[in-house]
Amino acid sequence: MDYKYLIVEKKPHGILLLTLNREKSLNALNSEMLKELHKFFARVEDDVRCIIVTGAGKAFVAGADIGEMANFSASEAYDFAKLGMDTFMEIERCRVPVIAAVNGFALGGGCEISIACDIRLASTKAKFGQPEVGLGITPGFGGTQRLSRTIGPGYAKELIYTAETIDAKKALEIGLVNSVYEPDELIDKAIEMAEKIARNAPKAVEYSKQSIVNGSQTDIDTAMQIEKTHFGLCFATNDQKEGMKAFLNKGKTEFKGK
Ligand code: CAA
């Protein structure tokens, strides 16, 4: 599939490196790019085990496209927010883990796309923030909801109300990112993590993701039900049988994803 704004590279072990590529506008998200992203995440092929998302040039994503939004009516703005939210839901619900390799500015919609990903790794050059209220708008691609769920309401409210930008060190301190690396190490470190994920049983990783994502959005009893169901489903896979047999025989197994 050919994309205008996305570069998709296949790496070994079922890993995809997805580069958001609208470099002149610091990868700002316009409708066309969001539609491409939606299409990409809705059609992840069976052999894919992990996806890494990064940005071309000096930015990860500098937000939603301000030029496109500037003259929106209220109903056009609503539709744009819906497109962004639906797109980021595809990322959150993607069958495989998605790692954000945040190489630079992750502002507004850029911070929001990173928190729709499962894990965030940052370069020392990364900068995070929700500058929307400084433009006279609220976050609109899920930021008011996902940021609280990721770093807790205290820091989420501080970032959103002050519109301040924070560096990678502060992002690490408040739990917005898992690790910080030198810029030239970032992608290698993301691939290293993706390879660790790809070595494990794909169905078990998928069911774990579904339990975490769906469970975190419901009450504890329903969440435990979700986990029980997925735990049970693992025992209908060949990988569970092979994985446990290999452990008991002190051997190793290559998981097949079945
Ligand atoms: N939308 C459209 N264009 C953008 C953009 C954005 N969000 N961010 C940067 N650009 C464009 C600039 O207009 C500029 O274009 P020209 O060369 O044609 O002038 C180009 O990218 C380079 O940007 P700068 O010259 O500003 O680069 P800089 O290094 O001086 O500053 C920056 C970098 C601090 C990130 C600055 O570009 C900036 O503040 N960008 C806007 C960040 C922002 O407010 N994002 C939130 C958007 S609202 C949102 O995302 C809502 C939502 O939740 C749905």
CSV table of C-alpha atoms and ligand atoms in Angstrom, one decimal:
chain,number,residue,atom,x,y,z
A,1,MET,CA,0.0,0.0,0.0
A,2,ASP,CA,1.4,3.4,-1.0
A,3,TYR,CA,1.0,6.3,1.5
A,4,LYS,CA,1.7,10.0,1.1
A,5,TYR,CA,2.6,10.7,4.7
A,6,LEU,CA,3.6,7.3,6.1
A,7,ILE,CA,6.8,5.4,5.5
A,8,VAL,CA,6.5,1.7,6.4
A,9,GLU,CA,9.6,-0.4,6.8
A,10,LYS,CA,9.6,-4.1,7.5
A,11,LYS,CA,12.2,-5.2,10.0
A,12,PRO,CA,13.1,-8.8,10.9
A,13,HIS,CA,10.9,-10.8,13.3
A,14,GLY,CA,7.6,-9.2,12.3
A,15,ILE,CA,8.5,-5.7,13.4
A,16,LEU,CA,7.2,-2.7,11.4
A,17,LEU,CA,8.8,0.7,11.7
A,18,LEU,CA,6.3,3.4,10.8
A,19,THR,CA,7.6,6.9,10.2
A,20,LEU,CA,5.2,9.8,10.2
A,21,ASN,CA,6.5,11.8,7.3
A,22,ARG,CA,5.3,15.4,6.9
A,23,GLU,CA,8.6,16.9,7.8
A,24,LYS,CA,8.2,20.4,6.6
A,25,SER,CA,5.2,20.9,8.9
A,26,LEU,CA,6.9,19.0,11.8
A,27,ASN,CA,4.6,16.0,11.0
A,28,ALA,CA,1.5,17.9,12.0
A,29,LEU,CA,-1.6,15.7,11.6
A,30,ASN,CA,-4.0,16.8,8.9
A,31,SER,CA,-7.1,14.9,7.9
A,32,GLU,CA,-5.4,13.1,5.0
A,33,MET,CA,-2.6,11.9,7.3
A,34,LEU,CA,-5.1,10.8,9.9
A,35,LYS,CA,-7.1,8.8,7.3
A,36,GLU,CA,-3.9,7.1,6.2
A,37,LEU,CA,-3.0,6.2,9.8
A,38,HIS,CA,-6.5,4.9,10.3
A,39,LYS,CA,-6.2,2.7,7.3
A,40,PHE,CA,-2.7,1.5,8.3
A,41,PHE,CA,-3.7,0.4,11.8
A,42,ALA,CA,-7.0,-1.1,10.6
A,43,ARG,CA,-5.1,-3.5,8.3
A,44,VAL,CA,-2.2,-4.9,10.3
A,45,GLU,CA,-1.2,-8.2,8.7
A,46,ASP,CA,-1.1,-11.5,10.6
A,47,ASP,CA,2.7,-11.8,10.6
A,48,VAL,CA,3.2,-8.5,12.3
A,49,ARG,CA,4.3,-8.8,16.0
A,50,CYS,CA,5.1,-5.2,17.0
A,51,ILE,CA,4.9,-1.7,15.5
A,52,ILE,CA,7.2,1.2,16.2
A,53,VAL,CA,6.0,4.7,15.5
A,54,THR,CA,8.4,7.6,15.0
A,55,GLY,CA,8.6,10.9,13.3
A,56,ALA,CA,10.7,12.1,10.3
A,57,GLY,CA,13.2,14.9,11.0
A,58,LYS,CA,13.3,16.9,14.3
A,59,ALA,CA,9.7,16.3,15.4
A,60,PHE,CA,7.7,13.3,16.5
A,61,VAL,CA,4.4,15.2,15.8
A,62,ALA,CA,3.9,18.9,16.5
A,63,GLY,CA,0.2,18.5,16.9
A,64,ALA,CA,-2.9,18.6,14.8
A,65,ASP,CA,-2.6,20.8,11.8
A,66,ILE,CA,-3.3,24.4,13.0
A,67,GLY,CA,-3.6,25.7,9.4
A,68,GLU,CA,-6.4,23.2,8.6
A,69,MET,CA,-8.2,23.8,11.9
A,70,ALA,CA,-8.0,27.7,12.0
A,71,ASN,CA,-11.3,28.3,10.1
A,72,PHE,CA,-13.3,25.3,11.2
A,73,SER,CA,-16.9,25.7,12.2
A,74,ALA,CA,-17.9,23.9,15.5
A,75,SER,CA,-19.3,21.0,13.5
A,76,GLU,CA,-16.2,20.7,11.3
A,77,ALA,CA,-14.1,20.7,14.5
A,78,TYR,CA,-16.2,18.0,16.0
A,79,ASP,CA,-15.8,15.8,12.9
A,80,PHE,CA,-12.0,16.4,13.0
A,81,ALA,CA,-11.8,15.4,16.6
A,82,LYS,CA,-13.9,12.3,15.8
A,83,LEU,CA,-11.4,11.4,13.0
A,84,GLY,CA,-8.4,11.8,15.3
A,85,MET,CA,-10.1,9.9,18.1
A,86,ASP,CA,-11.2,7.0,15.9
A,87,THR,CA,-7.7,6.8,14.4
A,88,PHE,CA,-6.0,6.7,17.8
A,89,MET,CA,-8.6,4.1,19.0
A,90,GLU,CA,-7.3,1.9,16.1
A,91,ILE,CA,-3.8,2.3,17.7
A,92,GLU,CA,-5.0,1.6,21.2
A,93,ARG,CA,-6.9,-1.5,20.1
A,94,CYS,CA,-4.3,-2.6,17.5
A,95,ARG,CA,-3.8,-6.4,17.8
A,96,VAL,CA,0.0,-6.0,18.5
A,97,PRO,CA,1.9,-3.7,20.9
A,98,VAL,CA,2.7,-0.3,19.5
A,99,ILE,CA,5.9,1.5,20.7
A,100,ALA,CA,6.2,5.3,20.3
A,101,ALA,CA,9.8,6.2,19.7
A,102,VAL,CA,9.5,9.9,20.4
A,103,ASN,CA,12.4,11.6,18.6
A,104,GLY,CA,11.4,15.3,19.1
A,105,PHE,CA,8.4,17.5,19.6
A,106,ALA,CA,5.3,15.6,20.8
A,107,LEU,CA,2.8,18.4,21.3
A,108,GLY,CA,-1.0,18.4,21.3
A,109,GLY,CA,-2.1,15.7,18.9
A,110,GLY,CA,1.6,14.5,19.0
A,111,CYS,CA,1.5,13.8,22.7
A,112,GLU,CA,-2.0,12.3,22.3
A,113,ILE,CA,-0.8,9.8,19.6
A,114,SER,CA,2.1,8.8,21.8
A,115,ILE,CA,-0.3,8.0,24.7
A,116,ALA,CA,-2.5,5.9,22.4
A,117,CYS,CA,0.6,3.7,21.9
A,118,ASP,CA,1.3,1.0,24.5
A,119,ILE,CA,4.8,2.2,25.4
A,120,ARG,CA,6.8,5.4,25.0
A,121,LEU,CA,10.5,5.6,24.6
A,122,ALA,CA,12.0,9.1,24.2
A,123,SER,CA,15.2,10.6,22.8
A,124,THR,CA,16.9,13.3,25.0
A,125,LYS,CA,15.6,15.7,22.4
A,126,ALA,CA,11.9,14.9,22.9
A,127,LYS,CA,9.6,17.5,24.2
A,128,PHE,CA,6.0,16.8,25.4
A,129,GLY,CA,3.1,19.1,26.0
A,130,GLN,CA,-0.6,19.9,25.5
A,131,PRO,CA,-0.5,23.5,24.3
A,132,GLU,CA,-4.1,23.6,23.1
A,133,VAL,CA,-5.5,26.0,25.7
A,134,GLY,CA,-2.9,28.5,24.5
A,135,LEU,CA,-4.6,28.3,21.1
A,136,GLY,CA,-8.1,28.7,22.5
A,137,ILE,CA,-9.1,25.0,22.3
A,138,THR,CA,-9.1,21.9,24.4
A,139,PRO,CA,-7.1,18.7,23.5
A,140,GLY,CA,-9.3,16.9,20.9
A,141,PHE,CA,-7.7,13.6,20.1
A,142,GLY,CA,-8.4,11.9,23.5
A,143,GLY,CA,-5.8,13.9,25.5
A,144,THR,CA,-8.1,14.9,28.3
A,145,GLN,CA,-8.9,11.2,28.9
A,146,ARG,CA,-5.7,9.3,28.1
A,147,LEU,CA,-3.3,11.7,29.8
A,148,SER,CA,-5.0,11.3,33.2
A,149,ARG,CA,-5.1,7.5,32.7
A,150,THR,CA,-1.3,7.5,31.8
A,151,ILE,CA,0.2,9.9,34.4
A,152,GLY,CA,-2.7,10.5,36.8
A,153,PRO,CA,-5.0,13.5,37.0
A,154,GLY,CA,-2.5,15.8,38.9
A,155,TYR,CA,0.2,16.0,36.3
A,156,ALA,CA,-2.4,15.7,33.4
A,157,LYS,CA,-4.2,18.8,34.7
A,158,GLU,CA,-1.0,20.7,35.2
A,159,LEU,CA,0.2,19.9,31.6
A,160,ILE,CA,-3.2,20.7,30.0
A,161,TYR,CA,-4.0,23.9,32.1
A,162,THR,CA,-0.6,25.5,31.9
A,163,ALA,CA,0.1,24.5,28.2
A,164,GLU,CA,3.7,24.1,29.2
A,165,THR,CA,6.2,22.0,27.4
A,166,ILE,CA,8.3,19.5,29.3
A,167,ASP,CA,11.6,17.8,28.4
A,168,ALA,CA,12.3,14.1,28.2
A,169,LYS,CA,13.9,14.1,31.8
A,170,LYS,CA,10.7,15.5,33.3
A,171,ALA,CA,8.6,13.1,31.1
A,172,LEU,CA,10.5,10.2,32.6
A,173,GLU,CA,10.1,11.6,36.1
A,174,ILE,CA,6.3,11.7,35.8
A,175,GLY,CA,6.0,8.4,34.1
A,176,LEU,CA,5.0,9.7,30.7
A,177,VAL,CA,7.9,7.7,29.1
A,178,ASN,CA,9.5,4.5,30.1
A,179,SER,CA,13.1,5.3,29.1
A,180,VAL,CA,15.2,8.1,27.6
A,181,TYR,CA,18.0,7.4,25.1
A,182,GLU,CA,20.5,9.4,23.1
A,183,PRO,CA,18.9,10.4,19.7
A,184,ASP,CA,21.1,8.0,17.6
A,185,GLU,CA,20.2,5.1,19.9
A,186,LEU,CA,16.5,5.6,20.1
A,187,ILE,CA,15.3,3.4,17.1
A,188,ASP,CA,17.8,0.6,17.9
A,189,LYS,CA,16.5,0.6,21.5
A,190,ALA,CA,12.9,0.5,20.3
A,191,ILE,CA,13.7,-2.4,17.9
A,192,GLU,CA,15.5,-4.2,20.8
A,193,MET,CA,12.3,-3.9,22.9
A,194,ALA,CA,10.1,-4.9,19.9
A,195,GLU,CA,12.3,-8.0,19.4
A,196,LYS,CA,11.9,-9.0,23.0
A,197,ILE,CA,8.1,-8.7,22.5
A,198,ALA,CA,8.2,-10.6,19.2
A,199,ARG,CA,10.0,-13.6,20.8
A,200,ASN,CA,7.0,-14.3,23.1
A,201,ALA,CA,3.8,-16.1,22.2
A,202,PRO,CA,1.9,-13.7,19.9
A,203,LYS,CA,-1.6,-14.7,21.2
A,204,ALA,CA,-0.5,-14.4,24.8
A,205,VAL,CA,0.9,-10.9,24.1
A,206,GLU,CA,-2.3,-10.0,22.2
A,207,TYR,CA,-4.6,-11.3,25.0
A,208,SER,CA,-2.5,-9.5,27.6
A,209,LYS,CA,-2.9,-6.2,25.7
A,210,GLN,CA,-6.6,-6.7,25.4
A,211,SER,CA,-6.9,-7.5,29.1
A,212,ILE,CA,-4.9,-4.4,30.0
A,213,VAL,CA,-6.6,-2.0,27.5
A,214,ASN,CA,-10.2,-3.2,28.0
A,215,GLY,CA,-9.8,-4.0,31.7
A,216,SER,CA,-8.5,-0.5,32.5
A,217,GLN,CA,-11.7,1.0,31.1
A,218,THR,CA,-14.2,-0.9,33.3
A,219,ASP,CA,-14.8,-1.9,37.0
A,220,ILE,CA,-12.5,-4.4,38.7
A,221,ASP,CA,-14.9,-7.4,38.6
A,222,THR,CA,-15.5,-7.0,34.9
A,223,ALA,CA,-11.8,-6.5,34.4
A,224,MET,CA,-11.0,-9.8,36.2
A,225,GLN,CA,-13.6,-11.5,34.0
A,226,ILE,CA,-11.8,-10.2,30.9
A,227,GLU,CA,-8.5,-11.5,32.3
A,228,LYS,CA,-10.0,-14.9,33.1
A,229,THR,CA,-11.4,-15.2,29.7
A,230,HIS,CA,-8.1,-14.4,28.0
A,231,PHE,CA,-6.2,-16.7,30.3
A,232,GLY,CA,-8.6,-19.5,29.4
A,233,LEU,CA,-8.2,-18.8,25.7
A,234,CYS,CA,-4.4,-19.1,25.9
A,235,PHE,CA,-5.0,-22.8,26.8
A,236,ALA,CA,-6.7,-23.3,23.4
A,237,THR,CA,-3.4,-22.4,21.6
A,238,ASN,CA,-0.7,-24.6,20.5
A,239,ASP,CA,1.9,-22.1,21.7
A,240,GLN,CA,0.8,-22.6,25.3
A,241,LYS,CA,1.3,-26.4,24.9
A,242,GLU,CA,4.7,-26.0,23.2
A,243,GLY,CA,5.8,-23.3,25.6
A,244,MET,CA,5.0,-25.2,28.8
A,245,LYS,CA,6.4,-28.5,27.3
A,246,ALA,CA,9.6,-26.7,26.4
A,247,PHE,CA,9.9,-25.3,30.0
A,248,LEU,CA,9.3,-28.7,31.6
A,249,ASN,CA,11.9,-30.3,29.2
A,250,LYS,CA,14.3,-27.5,29.9
A,251,GLY,CA,14.3,-26.6,26.2
A,252,LYS,CA,13.2,-23.6,24.1
A,253,THR,CA,10.4,-23.1,21.7
A,254,GLU,CA,9.7,-20.9,18.7
A,255,PHE,CA,6.2,-19.6,19.0
A,256,LYS,CA,4.0,-19.9,15.9
A,257,GLY,CA,1.1,-17.6,16.9
A,258,LYS,CA,-1.4,-20.4,17.0
B,1,CAA,N1,0.2,22.7,12.6
B,1,CAA,C1,0.6,23.2,11.4
B,1,CAA,N2,1.9,23.6,11.1
B,1,CAA,C2,2.8,23.4,12.0
B,1,CAA,C3,2.5,22.9,13.3
B,1,CAA,C4,1.1,22.5,13.6
B,1,CAA,N3,0.7,22.0,14.7
B,1,CAA,N4,3.6,22.9,14.1
B,1,CAA,C5,4.6,23.4,13.3
B,1,CAA,N5,4.1,23.7,12.0
B,1,CAA,C6,4.8,24.3,10.9
B,1,CAA,C7,5.1,25.7,11.1
B,1,CAA,O1,4.0,26.5,10.8
B,1,CAA,C8,6.3,25.9,10.2
B,1,CAA,O2,5.8,26.0,8.9
B,1,CAA,P1,6.5,27.1,7.9
B,1,CAA,O3,7.9,26.6,7.7
B,1,CAA,O4,5.7,27.0,6.6
B,1,CAA,O5,6.4,28.4,8.6
B,1,CAA,C9,7.0,24.6,10.3
B,1,CAA,O6,6.1,23.6,10.8
B,1,CAA,C10,8.2,24.6,11.2
B,1,CAA,O7,7.8,25.1,12.5
B,1,CAA,P2,8.5,26.2,13.3
B,1,CAA,O8,9.2,27.2,12.3
B,1,CAA,O9,7.5,26.8,14.2
B,1,CAA,O10,9.6,25.4,14.1
B,1,CAA,P3,10.3,25.8,15.5
B,1,CAA,O11,11.4,24.8,15.6
B,1,CAA,O12,10.6,27.2,15.5
B,1,CAA,O13,9.1,25.5,16.6
B,1,CAA,C11,7.4,24.2,17.6
B,1,CAA,C12,8.7,24.2,16.8
B,1,CAA,C13,7.7,24.7,19.0
B,1,CAA,C14,6.9,22.8,17.7
B,1,CAA,C15,6.4,25.1,16.9
B,1,CAA,O14,6.3,24.8,15.6
B,1,CAA,C16,5.0,25.0,17.5
B,1,CAA,O15,4.7,25.6,18.6
B,1,CAA,N6,4.1,24.3,16.8
B,1,CAA,C17,2.7,24.2,17.2
B,1,CAA,C18,2.5,23.2,18.4
B,1,CAA,C19,1.1,23.2,18.9
B,1,CAA,O16,0.5,24.1,19.3
B,1,CAA,N7,0.5,22.0,18.7
B,1,CAA,C20,-0.9,21.7,19.1
B,1,CAA,C21,-1.8,21.8,18.0
B,1,CAA,S1,-3.5,21.8,18.5
B,1,CAA,C22,-3.8,20.1,18.6
B,1,CAA,O17,-3.0,19.3,18.5
B,1,CAA,C23,-5.3,19.9,18.9
B,1,CAA,C24,-5.7,18.5,19.2
B,1,CAA,O18,-5.4,17.9,20.2
B,1,CAA,C25,-6.5,17.9,18.2
